[in-house]
Coordinates of C-alpha atoms in Angstrom, one line a residue:
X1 CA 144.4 64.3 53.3
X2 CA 141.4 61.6 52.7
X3 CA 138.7 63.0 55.2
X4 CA 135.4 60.3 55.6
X5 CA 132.6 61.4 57.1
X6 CA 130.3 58.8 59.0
X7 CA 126.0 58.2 59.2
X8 CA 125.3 61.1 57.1
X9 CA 122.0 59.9 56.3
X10 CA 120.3 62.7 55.1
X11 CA 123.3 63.4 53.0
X12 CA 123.3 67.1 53.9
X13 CA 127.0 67.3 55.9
X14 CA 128.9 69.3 52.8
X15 CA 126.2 71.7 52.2
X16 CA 126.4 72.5 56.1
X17 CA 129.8 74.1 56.1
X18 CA 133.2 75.2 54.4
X19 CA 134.9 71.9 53.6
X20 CA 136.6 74.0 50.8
X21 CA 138.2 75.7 53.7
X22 CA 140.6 72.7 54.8
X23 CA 142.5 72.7 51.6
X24 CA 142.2 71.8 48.2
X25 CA 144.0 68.5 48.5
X26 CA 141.3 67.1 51.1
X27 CA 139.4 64.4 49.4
X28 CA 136.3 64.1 51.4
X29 CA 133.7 60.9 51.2
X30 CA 130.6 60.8 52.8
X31 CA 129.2 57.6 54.0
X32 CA 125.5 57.9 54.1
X33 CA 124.3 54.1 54.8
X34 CA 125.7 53.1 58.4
X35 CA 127.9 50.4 58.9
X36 CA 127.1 48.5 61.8
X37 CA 129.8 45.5 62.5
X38 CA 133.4 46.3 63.0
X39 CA 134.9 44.3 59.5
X40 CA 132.7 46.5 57.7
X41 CA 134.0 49.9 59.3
X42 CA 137.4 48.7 59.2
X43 CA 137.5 47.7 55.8
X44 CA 135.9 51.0 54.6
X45 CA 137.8 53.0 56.5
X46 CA 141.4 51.7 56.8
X47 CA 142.9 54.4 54.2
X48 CA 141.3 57.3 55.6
X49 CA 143.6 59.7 57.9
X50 CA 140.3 61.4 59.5
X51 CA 137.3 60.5 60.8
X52 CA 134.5 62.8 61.1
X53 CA 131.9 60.7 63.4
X54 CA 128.2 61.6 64.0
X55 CA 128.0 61.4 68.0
X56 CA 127.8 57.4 69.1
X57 CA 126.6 56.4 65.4
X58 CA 129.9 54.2 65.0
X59 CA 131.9 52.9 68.0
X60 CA 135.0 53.4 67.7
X61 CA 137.2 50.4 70.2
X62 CA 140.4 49.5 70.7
X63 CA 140.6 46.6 68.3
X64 CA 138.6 49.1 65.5
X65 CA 141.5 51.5 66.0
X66 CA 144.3 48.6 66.0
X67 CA 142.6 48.0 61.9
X68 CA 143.1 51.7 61.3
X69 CA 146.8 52.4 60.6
X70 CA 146.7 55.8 58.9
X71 CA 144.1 57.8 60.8
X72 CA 145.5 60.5 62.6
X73 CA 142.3 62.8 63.4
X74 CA 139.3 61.4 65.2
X75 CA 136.2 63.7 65.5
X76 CA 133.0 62.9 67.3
X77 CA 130.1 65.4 66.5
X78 CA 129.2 66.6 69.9
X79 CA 131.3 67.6 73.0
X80 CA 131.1 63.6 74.8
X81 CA 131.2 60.5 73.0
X82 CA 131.3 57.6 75.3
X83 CA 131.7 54.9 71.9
X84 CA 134.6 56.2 71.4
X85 CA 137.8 54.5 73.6
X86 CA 139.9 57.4 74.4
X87 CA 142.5 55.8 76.1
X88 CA 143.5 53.3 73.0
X89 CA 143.3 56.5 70.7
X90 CA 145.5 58.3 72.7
X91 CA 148.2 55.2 73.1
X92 CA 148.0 55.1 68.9
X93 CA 148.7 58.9 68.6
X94 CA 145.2 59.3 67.4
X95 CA 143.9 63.0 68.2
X96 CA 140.5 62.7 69.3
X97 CA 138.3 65.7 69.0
X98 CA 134.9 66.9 69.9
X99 CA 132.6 69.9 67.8
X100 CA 130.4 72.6 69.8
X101 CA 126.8 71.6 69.8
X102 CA 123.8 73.7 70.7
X103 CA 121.6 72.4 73.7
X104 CA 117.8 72.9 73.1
X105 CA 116.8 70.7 70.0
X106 CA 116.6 67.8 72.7
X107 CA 114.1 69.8 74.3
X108 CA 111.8 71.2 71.9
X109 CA 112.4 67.5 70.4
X110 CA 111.0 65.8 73.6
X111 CA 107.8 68.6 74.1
X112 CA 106.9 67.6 70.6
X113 CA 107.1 64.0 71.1
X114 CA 104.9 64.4 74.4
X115 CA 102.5 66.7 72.9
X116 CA 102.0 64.3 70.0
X117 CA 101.2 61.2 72.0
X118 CA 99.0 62.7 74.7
X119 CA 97.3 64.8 72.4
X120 CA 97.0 61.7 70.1
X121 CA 98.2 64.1 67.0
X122 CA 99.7 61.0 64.5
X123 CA 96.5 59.1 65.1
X124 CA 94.4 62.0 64.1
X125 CA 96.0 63.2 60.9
X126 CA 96.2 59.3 60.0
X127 CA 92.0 59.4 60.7
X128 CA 91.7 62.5 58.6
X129 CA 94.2 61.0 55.5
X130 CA 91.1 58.1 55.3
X131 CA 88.4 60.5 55.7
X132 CA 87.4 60.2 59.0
X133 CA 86.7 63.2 61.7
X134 CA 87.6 62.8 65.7
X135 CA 88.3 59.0 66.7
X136 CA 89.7 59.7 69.7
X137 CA 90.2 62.0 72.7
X138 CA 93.0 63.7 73.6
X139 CA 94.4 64.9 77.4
X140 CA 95.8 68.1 78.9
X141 CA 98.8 68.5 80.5
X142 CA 97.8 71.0 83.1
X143 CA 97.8 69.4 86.9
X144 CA 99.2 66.4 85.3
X145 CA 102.8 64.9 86.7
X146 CA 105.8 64.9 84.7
X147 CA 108.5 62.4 85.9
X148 CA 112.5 63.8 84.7
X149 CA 114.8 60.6 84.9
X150 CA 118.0 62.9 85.1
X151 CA 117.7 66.4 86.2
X152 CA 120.4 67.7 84.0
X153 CA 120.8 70.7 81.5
X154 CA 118.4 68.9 79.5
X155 CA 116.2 67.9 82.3
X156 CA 116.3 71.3 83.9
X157 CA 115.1 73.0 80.4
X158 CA 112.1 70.0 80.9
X159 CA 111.3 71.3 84.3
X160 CA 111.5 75.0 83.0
X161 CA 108.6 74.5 80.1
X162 CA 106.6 71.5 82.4
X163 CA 105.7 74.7 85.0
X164 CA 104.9 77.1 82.1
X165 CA 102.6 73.8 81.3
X166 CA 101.1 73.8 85.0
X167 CA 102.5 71.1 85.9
X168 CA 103.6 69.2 88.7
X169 CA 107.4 67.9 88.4
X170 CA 109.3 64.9 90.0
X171 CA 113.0 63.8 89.6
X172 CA 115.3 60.8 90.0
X173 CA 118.8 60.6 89.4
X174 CA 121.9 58.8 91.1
X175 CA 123.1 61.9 92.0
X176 CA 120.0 64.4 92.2
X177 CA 120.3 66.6 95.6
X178 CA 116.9 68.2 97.1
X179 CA 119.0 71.6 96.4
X180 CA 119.3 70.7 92.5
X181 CA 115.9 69.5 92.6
X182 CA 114.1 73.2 94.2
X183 CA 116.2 74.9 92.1
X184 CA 113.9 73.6 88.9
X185 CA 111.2 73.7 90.8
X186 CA 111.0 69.5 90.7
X187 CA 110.7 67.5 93.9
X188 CA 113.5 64.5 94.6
X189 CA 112.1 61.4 94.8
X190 CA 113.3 57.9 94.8
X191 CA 112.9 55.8 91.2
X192 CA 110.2 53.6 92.2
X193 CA 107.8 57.1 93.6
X194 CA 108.6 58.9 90.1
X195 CA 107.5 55.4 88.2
X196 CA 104.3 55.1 90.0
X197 CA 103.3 58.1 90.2
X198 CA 104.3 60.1 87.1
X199 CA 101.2 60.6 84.6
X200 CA 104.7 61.4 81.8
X201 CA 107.9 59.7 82.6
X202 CA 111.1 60.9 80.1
X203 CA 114.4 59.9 80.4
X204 CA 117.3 62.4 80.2
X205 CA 120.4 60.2 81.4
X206 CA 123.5 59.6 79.8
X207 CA 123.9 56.3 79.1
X208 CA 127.0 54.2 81.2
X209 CA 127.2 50.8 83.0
X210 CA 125.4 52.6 85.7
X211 CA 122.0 54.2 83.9
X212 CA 121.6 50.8 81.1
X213 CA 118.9 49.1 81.9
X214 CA 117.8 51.3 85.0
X215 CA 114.3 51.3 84.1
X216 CA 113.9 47.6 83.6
X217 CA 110.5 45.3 83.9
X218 CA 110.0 46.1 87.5
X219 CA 110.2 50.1 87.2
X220 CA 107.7 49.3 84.2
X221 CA 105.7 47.2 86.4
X222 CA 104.9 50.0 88.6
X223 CA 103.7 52.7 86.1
X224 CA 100.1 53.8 85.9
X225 CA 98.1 52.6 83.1
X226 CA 97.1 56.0 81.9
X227 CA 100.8 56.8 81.5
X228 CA 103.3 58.0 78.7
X229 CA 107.0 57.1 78.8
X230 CA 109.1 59.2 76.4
X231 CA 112.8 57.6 75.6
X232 CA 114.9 60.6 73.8
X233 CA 118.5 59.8 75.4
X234 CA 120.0 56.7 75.0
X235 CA 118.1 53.5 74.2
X236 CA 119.6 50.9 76.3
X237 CA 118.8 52.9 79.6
X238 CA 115.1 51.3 78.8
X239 CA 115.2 47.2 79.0
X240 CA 113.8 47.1 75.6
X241 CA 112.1 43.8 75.9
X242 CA 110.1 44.9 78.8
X243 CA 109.0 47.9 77.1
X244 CA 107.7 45.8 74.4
X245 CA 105.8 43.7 76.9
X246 CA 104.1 46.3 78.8
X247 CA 103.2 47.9 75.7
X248 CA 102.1 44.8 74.0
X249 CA 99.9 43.7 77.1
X250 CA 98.6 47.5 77.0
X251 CA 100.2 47.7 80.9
X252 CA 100.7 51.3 79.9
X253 CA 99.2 54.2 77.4
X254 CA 102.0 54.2 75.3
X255 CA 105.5 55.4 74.6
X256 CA 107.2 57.6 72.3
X257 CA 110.8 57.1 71.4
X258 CA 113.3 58.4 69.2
X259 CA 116.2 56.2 70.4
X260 CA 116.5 52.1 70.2
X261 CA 119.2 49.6 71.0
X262 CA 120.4 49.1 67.6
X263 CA 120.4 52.0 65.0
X264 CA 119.1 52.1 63.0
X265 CA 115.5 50.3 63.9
X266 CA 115.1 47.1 62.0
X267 CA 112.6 46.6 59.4
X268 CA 110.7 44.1 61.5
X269 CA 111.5 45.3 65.3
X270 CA 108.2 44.7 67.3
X271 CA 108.2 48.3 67.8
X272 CA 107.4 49.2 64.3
X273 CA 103.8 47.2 64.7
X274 CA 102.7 48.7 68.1
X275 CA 99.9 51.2 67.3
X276 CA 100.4 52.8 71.2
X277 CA 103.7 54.0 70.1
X278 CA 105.5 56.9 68.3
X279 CA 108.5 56.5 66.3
X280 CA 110.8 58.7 65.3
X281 CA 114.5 57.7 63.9
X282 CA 116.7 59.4 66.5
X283 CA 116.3 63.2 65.9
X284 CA 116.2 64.8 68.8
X285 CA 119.4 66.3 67.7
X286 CA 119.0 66.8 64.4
X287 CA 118.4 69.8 63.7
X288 CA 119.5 72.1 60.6
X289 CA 121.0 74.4 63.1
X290 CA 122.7 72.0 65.1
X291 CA 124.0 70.2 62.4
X292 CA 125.5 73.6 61.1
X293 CA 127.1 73.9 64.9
X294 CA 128.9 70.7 64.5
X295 CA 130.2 70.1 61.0
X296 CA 131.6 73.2 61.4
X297 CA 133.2 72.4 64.6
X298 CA 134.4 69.8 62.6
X299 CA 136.4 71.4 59.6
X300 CA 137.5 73.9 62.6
X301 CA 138.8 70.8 64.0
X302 CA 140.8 69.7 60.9
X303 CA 142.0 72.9 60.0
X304 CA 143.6 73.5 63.8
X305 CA 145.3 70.2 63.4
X306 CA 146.7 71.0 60.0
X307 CA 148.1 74.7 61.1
X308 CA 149.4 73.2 64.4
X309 CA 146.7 75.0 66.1
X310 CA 144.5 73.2 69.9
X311 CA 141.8 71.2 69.1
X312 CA 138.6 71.1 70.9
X313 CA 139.2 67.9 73.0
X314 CA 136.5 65.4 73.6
X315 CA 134.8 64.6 76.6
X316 CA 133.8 60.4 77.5

């Protein structure tokens, strides 16, 4: 059984669980460099019979899986991977499979990130590394507003930590009720009340043809110049080149953002040379202990398959 596993870029996916455990005639490589056009996946691929994906690293489409004869096994790190077409899988007799994953890295993940920009924390140990002593001044978050684009599990953990902060809390979603909302302790509002009036807006939205681009130069348009938005889901659900603009015209504070429309960030993206900006290279799930969660979940996967055994199924 030849086993690849996808966008390990830290190279740390067989020290995180028993591959051994699958059998000793599974050949495993590890692909630590992503491959980001279709030729190139198919190419490097097409003799595997599993494929061990890290969440929507690699899409996976229907004319991908037509240049992929012997794969039999399809696992997506993660319960949902919406890259991944399901249907044509299922058609080929692909097994598509998802992995357990643990839900509060995003969170601690997106406090750090806020923390970090308001408090001004990069600048300042960047002063101190050329010897100089408090350039700035920071802000609290106490009485300030914190805007949740998507009241979810993730949001509803956001909602949870912003009222241990003293904070006030809005929400937007398609969906949101006022019931949903109270029960965080959030008030419902409409997107274009949560824009302008947020001091902190973050984004916790799957990403579909519904959510991309739903914050798009007009929502911009109407934040407050004082204010923060923090991207940690999905980076098309931000109209990147508006962003840019408001940042680069100073419209807003700043932004910090772990996630981008193409992964990873280019060398020269405008982003890279904004100093009202945090970077970071989509890690809000990358975590040691997470990572355990799903490579495990992954040779569970394999394993089950082999013996006959369910598989966890994958959500879209």
């Amino acid at each position: 059984m030849r086993i690849a596993i996808l966008d390990d870029y830290q190279n740390v996916a067989l020290g995180l669980a028993n591959w051994e455990s699958i059998g000793a005639d599974a050949e495993i490589t590890v692909f630590n460099e992503h491959m980001d056009n279709e030729e190139i996946v198919a190419a490097a691929l097409a003799e595997f019979d599993v494929v061990v994906a890290m969440r929507e690293r690699t899409p996976f489409s229907a004319s991908l899986l037509d240049r992929l004869p012997k794969l039999e096994v399809l696992i997506s790190t993660g319960a949902r991977n919406r890259s991944i077409d399901l249907d044509a899988a299922t058609s080929r007799g692909i097994i598509v499979c998802g992995t357990p994953l643990i839900p509060y890295p995003p969170t601690e993940f997106t406090w750090a990130l806020i923390l970090a920009i308001v408090k001004g924390i990069p600048a300042d140990d960047a002063a101190m590394r050329h010897g100089k002593w408090q350039t700035r001044v920071g802000q609290t978050l106490k009485d300030k507003t914190l805007g949740i684009v998507g009241l979810g599990n993730l949001g509803g953990q956001m909602a949870l930590i912003a009222r241990a902060f003293g904070m006030e809390i809005i929400a937007w979603s398609q969906n949101l009720t006022d019931a949903r909302a109270a029960e965080c302790g959030a008030r419902r509002v409409t997107l274009n009340t949560l824009m302008e009036t947020a001091d902190i807006v973050t984004v916790h939205l799957y990403l579909s043809d519904r959510t991309r681009g739903v914050i798009g130069a007009r929502e911009l348009g109407l934040m407050k110049p004082t204010a923060y938005l923090v991207n940690i889901a999905r980076g098309p659900i931000v109209d990147e080149k508006a962003l840019i603009d408001v940042l680069q015209n100073r419209r807003i504070a700043g932004a910090a953002l772990d996630v981008y429309d193409v992964e990873p960030l280019p060398a020269d993206h405008p982003f890279r040379n904004l100093d009202n900006t945090i970077l970071t290279p989509h890690m809000a799930v990358v975590a040691e202990e997470g990572l355990r969660v799903m490579y495990a979940g992954a040779v569970e996967n394999i394993r089950a398959y082999r013996e006959g055994r369910p598989v966890q199924p994958l959500r879209v």
